[in-house]
Coordinates of C-alpha atoms and ligand atoms in Angstrom, one line a residue:
M26 CA 157.9 130.2 51.4
T27 CA 154.4 128.9 51.0
N28 CA 155.9 125.6 49.6
Q29 CA 158.0 125.3 52.7
Q30 CA 155.1 125.9 55.0
E31 CA 153.1 123.3 53.1
G32 CA 156.0 121.0 53.4
V33 CA 156.0 121.4 57.2
G34 CA 152.3 120.8 57.4
K35 CA 152.6 117.6 55.3
R36 CA 155.5 116.2 57.4
T37 CA 153.5 116.6 60.6
E38 CA 150.5 114.8 59.0
Q39 CA 152.8 112.0 57.7
Q40 CA 154.3 111.5 61.2
A41 CA 150.9 111.0 62.6
T42 CA 150.0 108.4 60.0
S43 CA 153.2 106.5 59.1
G44 CA 155.6 107.3 62.0
Q45 CA 153.4 106.6 65.0
T46 CA 151.3 103.8 63.4
S47 CA 154.5 102.0 62.3
G48 CA 156.0 102.1 65.8
L49 CA 159.0 104.1 64.5
S50 CA 158.1 107.3 66.5
F51 CA 156.3 108.2 69.7
E52 CA 154.4 111.3 70.7
E53 CA 156.4 113.8 72.7
A54 CA 154.8 112.9 76.0
T55 CA 155.3 109.2 75.4
L56 CA 158.8 109.7 74.3
R57 CA 159.6 111.6 77.6
H58 CA 157.8 109.0 79.7
L59 CA 159.6 106.1 78.1
G60 CA 162.9 108.0 78.2
Y61 CA 162.5 108.3 82.0
E62 CA 161.8 104.6 82.2
V63 CA 165.0 103.8 80.4
I64 CA 167.0 106.2 82.5
D65 CA 165.6 104.5 85.6
E66 CA 166.7 101.2 84.2
V67 CA 170.2 102.5 83.4
T68 CA 170.6 104.0 86.9
A69 CA 169.5 100.8 88.6
Y70 CA 171.8 98.8 86.4
L71 CA 174.9 101.0 87.0
S72 CA 174.4 101.6 90.7
G73 CA 173.4 98.0 91.5
V74 CA 176.4 96.5 89.7
R75 CA 178.2 95.4 92.9
D76 CA 175.0 93.7 94.3
R77 CA 174.8 91.3 91.4
P78 CA 177.1 88.4 90.5
V79 CA 179.9 89.5 88.2
W80 CA 178.7 86.9 85.7
Q81 CA 176.3 84.0 85.8
P82 CA 175.7 81.3 83.3
M83 CA 172.5 81.8 81.3
P84 CA 169.9 79.2 82.3
D85 CA 168.7 77.0 79.4
D86 CA 165.2 78.4 79.4
V87 CA 166.6 82.0 79.1
R88 CA 168.8 80.9 76.3
E89 CA 165.9 79.3 74.6
T90 CA 163.7 82.4 75.0
I91 CA 166.4 84.4 73.3
R92 CA 166.9 81.9 70.5
G93 CA 163.2 81.4 70.1
Q94 CA 162.4 85.0 69.5
E95 CA 160.0 85.1 66.5
L96 CA 160.3 87.9 63.9
P97 CA 157.2 89.9 64.9
D98 CA 154.7 90.7 62.2
H99 CA 153.1 93.4 64.3
G100 CA 155.2 95.3 66.7
Y101 CA 155.1 95.0 70.5
S102 CA 154.8 98.0 72.8
F103 CA 158.1 99.5 74.0
E104 CA 157.2 98.7 77.6
E105 CA 156.8 95.1 76.7
T106 CA 160.2 95.0 75.1
L107 CA 161.7 96.7 78.1
A108 CA 160.1 94.0 80.3
L109 CA 161.6 91.3 78.2
L110 CA 165.0 92.9 78.4
R111 CA 164.7 93.0 82.1
A112 CA 164.0 89.3 82.3
V113 CA 166.3 87.7 79.8
I114 CA 169.1 90.2 78.8
L115 CA 170.0 92.6 81.7
P116 CA 170.7 89.8 84.2
Y117 CA 173.3 88.1 82.0
P118 CA 176.0 90.6 81.2
Q119 CA 179.5 89.7 80.1
G120 CA 180.7 90.9 83.5
N121 CA 182.8 93.9 82.6
G122 CA 181.5 96.8 84.5
H123 CA 181.7 94.9 87.8
P124 CA 184.7 96.0 89.9
G125 CA 185.6 92.3 90.4
F126 CA 186.0 91.8 86.7
A127 CA 189.5 91.5 85.4
G128 CA 189.0 89.2 82.4
W129 CA 190.3 89.9 78.9
I130 CA 190.8 93.7 78.6
N131 CA 187.3 95.1 78.9
S132 CA 186.6 98.1 81.1
A133 CA 183.4 99.5 82.6
P134 CA 181.7 102.3 80.8
A135 CA 182.2 105.8 82.2
H136 CA 178.8 107.1 83.3
A137 CA 179.1 110.3 81.3
G138 CA 179.6 108.2 78.2
V139 CA 176.5 106.2 78.9
L140 CA 174.3 109.2 79.5
I141 CA 175.3 111.0 76.4
K142 CA 174.7 108.1 74.0
P143 CA 171.0 108.9 73.3
L144 CA 172.0 112.4 72.1
A145 CA 174.4 110.9 69.5
A146 CA 171.6 108.6 68.4
A147 CA 169.0 111.4 68.4
M148 CA 171.2 113.6 66.2
N149 CA 172.4 110.6 64.2
P150 CA 174.9 112.5 62.0
N151 CA 176.9 110.6 59.5
C152 CA 180.3 111.5 60.7
G153 CA 181.9 110.5 57.3
I154 CA 180.4 113.2 55.1
G155 CA 179.0 116.7 55.1
D156 CA 179.8 119.8 57.0
H157 CA 178.5 119.6 60.5
A158 CA 179.4 119.8 64.2
G159 CA 179.9 116.1 64.5
Q160 CA 182.9 116.0 62.2
E161 CA 184.4 119.2 63.7
L162 CA 184.1 117.6 67.1
E163 CA 185.8 114.5 66.0
R164 CA 188.8 116.3 64.6
R165 CA 189.2 118.2 67.8
T166 CA 188.7 115.1 70.0
V167 CA 191.2 113.2 68.0
Q168 CA 193.7 115.9 68.8
W169 CA 192.8 115.5 72.5
I170 CA 193.7 111.8 72.1
M171 CA 197.0 112.8 70.6
E172 CA 197.7 115.1 73.5
L173 CA 196.8 112.5 76.0
C174 CA 199.1 110.0 74.4
G175 CA 202.0 112.3 73.8
F176 CA 201.6 112.0 70.0
P177 CA 202.6 115.2 68.1
L178 CA 199.6 117.2 66.8
H179 CA 201.2 119.3 64.0
G180 CA 200.7 117.7 60.6
S181 CA 199.2 114.6 62.1
A182 CA 195.8 113.1 61.4
G183 CA 193.6 110.6 63.1
V184 CA 190.2 109.0 62.9
F185 CA 187.9 107.1 65.3
V186 CA 187.4 103.5 64.3
S187 CA 185.7 100.4 65.8
G188 CA 188.6 99.5 68.1
G189 CA 192.2 98.5 68.3
S190 CA 192.0 95.9 65.5
E191 CA 190.7 98.4 63.1
A192 CA 193.1 101.1 64.3
N193 CA 196.0 98.8 63.6
F194 CA 194.5 98.0 60.2
T195 CA 194.1 101.6 59.3
C196 CA 197.6 102.6 60.4
L197 CA 199.1 99.6 58.5
Q198 CA 197.3 100.5 55.4
A199 CA 198.9 104.0 55.6
A200 CA 202.3 102.4 56.3
R201 CA 202.0 100.2 53.2
H202 CA 200.8 103.0 51.0
W203 CA 203.7 105.1 52.1
A204 CA 206.2 102.3 51.5
A205 CA 205.0 101.8 48.0
Q206 CA 205.1 105.5 47.4
Q207 CA 208.8 105.5 48.5
D208 CA 209.5 102.9 45.9
G209 CA 207.7 104.9 43.3
W210 CA 204.4 102.9 42.8
N211 CA 200.8 103.0 44.0
V212 CA 199.6 100.1 46.0
R213 CA 196.0 101.3 45.8
Q214 CA 196.1 100.9 42.1
E215 CA 198.4 97.9 41.6
G216 CA 197.5 95.9 44.7
V217 CA 200.1 93.4 45.9
Q218 CA 199.8 91.0 42.9
G219 CA 202.5 92.7 40.9
T220 CA 206.2 92.1 40.6
H221 CA 207.4 94.3 43.5
P222 CA 209.5 92.7 46.2
P223 CA 207.3 91.3 48.9
F224 CA 206.6 93.6 51.8
I225 CA 207.7 92.4 55.2
L226 CA 206.3 93.5 58.6
Y227 CA 208.0 92.9 61.9
Q228 CA 206.3 92.1 65.2
S229 CA 207.6 90.6 68.4
D230 CA 206.3 87.2 69.7
Q231 CA 204.3 89.2 72.2
G232 CA 202.4 91.2 69.6
H233 CA 198.7 91.0 69.1
F234 CA 197.0 88.8 66.5
S235 CA 195.1 91.7 65.1
I236 CA 198.3 92.7 63.3
R237 CA 198.2 89.3 61.6
K238 CA 194.6 89.8 60.7
S239 CA 195.5 93.1 59.2
A240 CA 198.3 91.6 57.1
E241 CA 195.8 88.9 55.9
A242 CA 193.2 91.5 55.1
M243 CA 195.7 93.7 53.2
G244 CA 196.5 90.7 51.0
L245 CA 200.1 90.6 52.3
G246 CA 199.4 87.2 54.0
S247 CA 200.6 86.2 57.4
N248 CA 203.9 85.0 56.0
A249 CA 204.7 88.7 55.5
I250 CA 205.0 89.0 59.3
H251 CA 208.4 88.1 60.5
V252 CA 208.3 87.5 64.2
V253 CA 211.1 88.8 66.3
P254 CA 211.7 87.1 69.7
A255 CA 211.2 89.2 72.8
T256 CA 213.8 89.8 75.5
P257 CA 213.3 88.3 79.0
S258 CA 211.5 91.5 79.8
F259 CA 209.0 90.7 77.0
Q260 CA 210.1 93.7 74.9
M261 CA 211.0 93.3 71.2
D262 CA 214.7 92.4 70.9
V263 CA 216.0 95.4 68.9
D264 CA 219.3 93.7 68.0
R265 CA 217.6 90.7 66.6
L266 CA 215.2 92.9 64.7
Y267 CA 218.1 94.7 63.1
R268 CA 219.7 91.4 62.0
R269 CA 216.5 90.1 60.6
I270 CA 216.0 93.2 58.6
Q271 CA 219.5 92.8 57.1
E272 CA 218.9 89.2 56.3
D273 CA 215.5 89.9 54.6
R274 CA 217.0 92.7 52.5
A275 CA 219.8 90.4 51.4
A276 CA 217.1 87.9 50.4
G277 CA 215.4 90.4 48.1
L278 CA 212.5 91.2 50.4
R279 CA 211.2 94.6 51.2
P280 CA 211.0 95.4 54.9
F281 CA 208.5 98.2 55.3
C282 CA 207.2 98.4 58.8
V283 CA 207.9 97.5 62.4
A284 CA 204.7 96.9 64.5
A285 CA 205.7 97.5 68.1
T286 CA 203.5 97.4 71.2
A287 CA 203.0 99.8 74.0
G288 CA 201.3 97.5 76.5
T289 CA 201.2 93.9 75.3
V290 CA 198.2 91.8 76.2
E291 CA 200.4 89.1 77.5
T292 CA 202.3 91.0 80.2
G293 CA 201.7 94.7 79.6
A294 CA 205.3 95.2 78.3
I295 CA 206.2 98.3 76.5
D296 CA 208.7 98.0 73.6
R297 CA 211.7 100.3 73.6
L298 CA 210.2 102.9 71.4
D299 CA 213.1 105.3 71.4
E300 CA 215.5 102.6 70.1
L301 CA 213.0 101.4 67.6
A302 CA 212.5 104.9 66.4
D303 CA 216.2 105.3 65.8
L304 CA 216.4 102.0 64.0
C305 CA 213.3 102.7 61.8
H306 CA 214.6 106.1 61.0
E307 CA 218.0 104.7 60.0
Q308 CA 216.5 101.9 58.0
G309 CA 213.7 103.9 56.3
L310 CA 210.9 101.8 57.9
W311 CA 207.6 102.9 59.2
L312 CA 207.3 102.5 63.0
H313 CA 203.8 101.6 64.1
V314 CA 202.8 101.1 67.7
D315 CA 199.9 99.1 68.9
G316 CA 198.8 101.0 72.0
S317 CA 195.3 99.5 72.1
Y318 CA 195.7 98.5 75.7
G319 CA 198.6 100.6 76.9
A320 CA 198.8 103.9 75.1
F321 CA 197.0 105.8 77.9
G322 CA 199.3 104.2 80.5
I323 CA 201.5 107.2 79.8
L324 CA 199.1 109.2 82.0
D325 CA 200.5 107.3 85.0
E326 CA 203.6 109.3 86.0
R327 CA 205.3 106.2 87.5
V328 CA 205.5 104.5 84.1
A329 CA 205.5 107.5 81.8
P330 CA 209.3 107.3 81.2
L331 CA 208.8 103.9 79.6
Y332 CA 207.0 105.6 76.7
K333 CA 210.0 107.6 75.7
G334 CA 210.0 107.9 71.9
I335 CA 206.2 107.8 71.5
D336 CA 206.5 111.2 69.9
R337 CA 208.7 109.8 67.2
V338 CA 206.5 107.0 65.9
D339 CA 204.8 107.1 62.5
S340 CA 201.5 105.7 63.7
L341 CA 199.7 104.7 66.9
A342 CA 196.7 102.5 67.4
T343 CA 194.7 103.3 70.6
D344 CA 191.5 102.0 72.1
Q345 CA 189.1 104.3 73.8
H346 CA 186.9 101.5 74.9
K347 CA 189.7 100.1 77.1
W348 CA 191.5 102.5 79.4
L349 CA 189.4 105.6 78.6
S350 CA 186.2 103.7 79.7
V351 CA 184.3 104.8 76.6
P352 CA 181.4 102.4 76.0
I353 CA 182.2 99.8 73.3
D354 CA 183.0 100.4 70.5
C355 CA 185.7 103.0 69.9
G356 CA 189.3 103.0 68.8
C357 CA 191.5 105.7 67.2
A358 CA 194.1 105.5 64.5
L359 CA 196.7 108.2 64.7
V360 CA 199.2 108.9 61.9
R361 CA 202.1 111.3 62.2
N362 CA 202.0 112.3 58.5
G363 CA 198.4 113.1 58.1
A364 CA 198.6 113.4 54.4
V365 CA 199.7 109.8 54.1
L366 CA 196.6 108.6 56.0
R367 CA 194.4 110.6 53.7
D368 CA 196.2 109.4 50.6
A369 CA 195.7 105.8 51.7
F370 CA 191.9 106.2 51.8
R371 CA 190.7 109.3 49.9
V372 CA 188.3 108.9 47.0
T373 CA 188.3 112.5 45.9
Q374 CA 191.2 114.1 44.1
T375 CA 190.4 117.7 45.1
D376 CA 190.5 119.2 48.5
D377 CA 186.7 119.8 48.5
H378 CA 186.2 117.1 51.0
E379 CA 189.2 117.5 53.1
I380 CA 187.0 117.7 56.2
W381 CA 185.1 114.5 55.4
M382 CA 186.3 111.9 57.8
S383 CA 185.4 109.1 55.4
E384 CA 188.5 110.3 53.4
Y385 CA 190.7 109.0 56.2
T386 CA 189.3 105.6 56.8
L387 CA 187.5 102.6 55.3
Q388 CA 184.1 103.5 56.7
R389 CA 181.8 105.9 54.8
T390 CA 178.8 106.2 57.1
R391 CA 180.1 106.5 60.6
R392 CA 178.4 107.0 63.9
F393 CA 179.1 110.0 66.2
R394 CA 181.9 108.3 68.2
A395 CA 183.5 111.6 69.1
L396 CA 180.5 112.6 71.3
D397 CA 181.1 109.9 73.9
V398 CA 184.9 110.3 73.9
W399 CA 184.7 114.1 74.1
T400 CA 182.1 114.0 76.9
I401 CA 184.1 111.5 79.0
V402 CA 187.4 113.3 78.6
R403 CA 185.7 116.6 79.3
T404 CA 184.0 115.3 82.4
A405 CA 187.0 113.5 83.9
G406 CA 189.7 115.8 82.6
R407 CA 193.3 114.6 82.1
A408 CA 193.8 114.5 85.9
G409 CA 190.7 112.3 86.4
L410 CA 191.8 109.8 83.7
A411 CA 195.3 109.8 85.1
R412 CA 194.0 109.0 88.6
A413 CA 191.9 106.1 87.3
I414 CA 194.8 104.6 85.3
A415 CA 197.4 105.1 88.0
G416 CA 195.0 103.5 90.4
N417 CA 194.6 100.5 88.2
N418 CA 198.3 100.0 88.0
E419 CA 198.5 100.4 91.8
M420 CA 195.9 97.7 92.2
A421 CA 197.8 95.4 89.9
R422 CA 201.0 95.9 92.0
L423 CA 199.0 95.0 95.1
L424 CA 197.6 91.9 93.4
A425 CA 201.1 90.8 92.5
R426 CA 202.3 91.3 96.0
L427 CA 199.4 89.3 97.5
I428 CA 200.0 86.5 95.0
A429 CA 203.7 86.4 95.7
S430 CA 203.0 86.0 99.4
E431 CA 200.6 83.0 99.0
P432 CA 202.4 79.7 99.0
D433 CA 199.7 78.0 96.8
L434 CA 199.9 80.6 94.1
E435 CA 202.7 81.2 91.7
L436 CA 203.3 84.7 90.3
I437 CA 204.2 84.3 86.6
S438 CA 204.5 87.9 85.5
S439 CA 203.5 91.4 86.6
G440 CA 204.3 94.1 84.2
P441 CA 204.7 97.9 84.4
L442 CA 201.0 98.3 83.7
S443 CA 197.9 96.6 85.1
I444 CA 198.2 93.0 83.9
V445 CA 199.2 90.2 86.4
R446 CA 199.6 86.6 85.4
F447 CA 199.7 83.8 87.9
R448 CA 198.5 80.3 88.6
Y449 CA 197.3 78.0 91.3
A450 CA 200.3 75.8 92.1
P451 CA 200.4 74.2 95.6
P452 CA 204.0 73.3 96.3
A453 CA 203.2 69.5 96.4
L454 CA 202.1 69.7 92.8
R455 CA 204.9 71.9 91.4
D456 CA 206.7 68.9 89.9
Q457 CA 203.6 67.8 88.0
P458 CA 203.3 70.2 85.1
S459 CA 200.5 68.4 83.3
V460 CA 198.3 68.2 86.5
L461 CA 198.9 71.9 87.1
D462 CA 198.0 72.7 83.5
R463 CA 194.7 70.8 83.7
L464 CA 193.9 72.3 87.0
N465 CA 194.6 75.9 85.9
K466 CA 192.7 75.3 82.7
A467 CA 189.6 74.4 84.7
L468 CA 190.2 77.2 87.2
A469 CA 189.1 80.2 85.3
F470 CA 185.6 78.8 84.7
E471 CA 185.3 77.7 88.3
I472 CA 186.2 81.2 89.4
Q473 CA 183.7 82.7 86.9
R474 CA 181.0 80.3 87.9
R475 CA 181.2 81.4 91.5
G476 CA 180.3 84.9 90.5
E477 CA 182.5 86.9 92.9
V478 CA 185.3 87.9 90.5
F479 CA 186.1 87.2 86.9
L480 CA 189.5 86.1 85.6
T481 CA 190.4 84.5 82.2
S482 CA 193.0 82.0 81.4
T483 CA 195.5 81.8 78.6
R484 CA 198.5 79.7 77.8
F485 CA 201.8 81.6 78.4
Q486 CA 205.3 80.2 78.1
E487 CA 204.1 76.6 77.9
K488 CA 201.9 77.0 81.0
E489 CA 198.2 77.4 81.6
T490 CA 197.8 80.6 83.6
L491 CA 195.2 83.0 84.9
R492 CA 195.5 86.6 83.8
A493 CA 194.0 89.6 85.6
C494 CA 193.8 92.9 83.7
I495 CA 192.6 95.8 85.8
V496 CA 191.1 98.5 83.7
N497 CA 188.0 99.2 85.8
Y498 CA 188.0 102.6 87.5
M499 CA 186.0 101.0 90.4
T500 CA 188.3 98.1 91.2
G501 CA 189.6 98.6 94.8
E502 CA 191.5 96.7 97.4
T503 CA 188.6 94.5 98.5
D504 CA 188.2 93.4 94.9
I505 CA 191.9 92.6 94.6
C506 CA 191.8 90.6 97.9
S507 CA 188.7 88.7 96.5
M508 CA 190.6 87.8 93.4
V509 CA 193.3 86.1 95.5
E510 CA 190.8 84.4 97.8
E511 CA 188.6 83.2 95.0
A512 CA 191.6 81.7 93.1
L513 CA 192.6 79.8 96.3
T514 CA 189.0 78.7 97.1
A515 CA 188.3 77.6 93.5
G516 CA 191.6 75.8 93.3
R517 CA 191.1 73.9 96.5
H518 CA 187.6 73.0 95.4
L519 CA 188.8 71.6 92.1
L520 CA 191.6 69.7 93.9
S521 CA 189.2 68.2 96.5
T522 CA 186.5 67.2 94.0
G523 CA 189.0 66.1 91.3
E524 CA 186.7 67.8 88.7
F525 CA 189.4 69.0 86.3
Ligands
LIG3 C1 192.5 94.9 72.6 C2 193.8 94.9 71.8 C3 193.7 94.8 70.4 C4 192.4 94.6 69.7 O1 191.6 95.7 69.9 P1 190.0 95.6 69.7 O2 189.5 96.8 70.3 O3 189.6 94.4 70.5 O4 189.7 95.4 68.3 C5 194.9 94.9 69.7 N1 196.1 95.0 70.3 C6 196.2 95.1 71.7 C7 197.5 95.3 72.3 C8 195.0 95.1 72.5 O5 195.1 95.2 73.8

């Protein structure tokens, strides 16, 4: 008792000497005052997002200021740091967050998620070890994710990770562990250097490169990925997949996993999960689905039927920092047979640490990711999330219609979800593919530079194209109209100046 009291006294004394003098802590009144300053900054940033350019290039002097930051010997005041952020960081965002931003697949942060972040940092639990509310909340929130995606809860397990790439990696580790187990060996012990037949993984030509990175990181090598062509609707060709599996077996290889996609980054296509589940079941393969972009699209009733079979897959990668508007970074790996996920990562042999989330993933010390996700889902509710997602899909359909009605634009693809691909192609230039390619390659930057909207370009089916992906809950009709107008204006500008 007395010891404890002494301890408390000592701690307070230490704070006054080392904490505050080191700049690592503030007195209560200062903490509150600075906290209000930060929240004022956050409010101004979020509510003023429409008044600023979507994106602007960093002037050279700003870039130099950032690059020239000296490691300080003695700390600066927090106010001074905030002032510097105001001058050189806050005005130069990536652009996501603005309703005119439709580049890559990056959403705006849900306000509830922004506000709750300081609490996660203040508590700062290690959500990999120990017995505390953070890990309990993660397990429950992961189940909410399962429910939202139509993934079965009973017997399943899941874990929050850094994003879709790591979610794919985590699921594929489980798949590989399971496949080796089926063959009577332990890949965690033996690795893939042994004499077992080479593992083969199938992906369509519309699949994401993070699957390849996973295969490389797992030591399988990218040659272990056999690419199956897609159908004209950009879905994995199930008949060709079947034939490829037979050929590979005949050649002595060991097919172990099909990595399908629910919402490709190219066109938003959703593979035929039901047919793939039948095939994988019959062939004894693990069916993984990369739903990093599209998994939550199932909340839009209009497209929900396309997800038939999602409840029969072995694993599902999802990204909370895309369509759930969770501030970056957060993904979630879901595995149907929870014991397999744990077996693929656990370091203890007893059940003592069954509740330690580090037993289900690569990371040991993990931030409190569940708090943002749980708060956002709890604030928006399933209905709120569904409205935002269905609204994005609706805006994408509007964009596709507007593009199709503009003679100078060519609609390349518009999927079931919120990705639209198009290009600037005045009829007089349509027989000059190389000119159109150069023009469209320069177009994305020209559009970005103007600061009204933000689109990115990628090559698709041998053509340079613009891609718009609508995942911002604020994007409305006026933003969609601006995307079309800006593409036309920027295209005409490039043509008239010849600067491409
Ligand atoms: C975004 C995305 C990924 C990668 O996810 P990160 O969160 O960027 O790591 C993988 N696959 C698909 C289909 C994606 O949309």
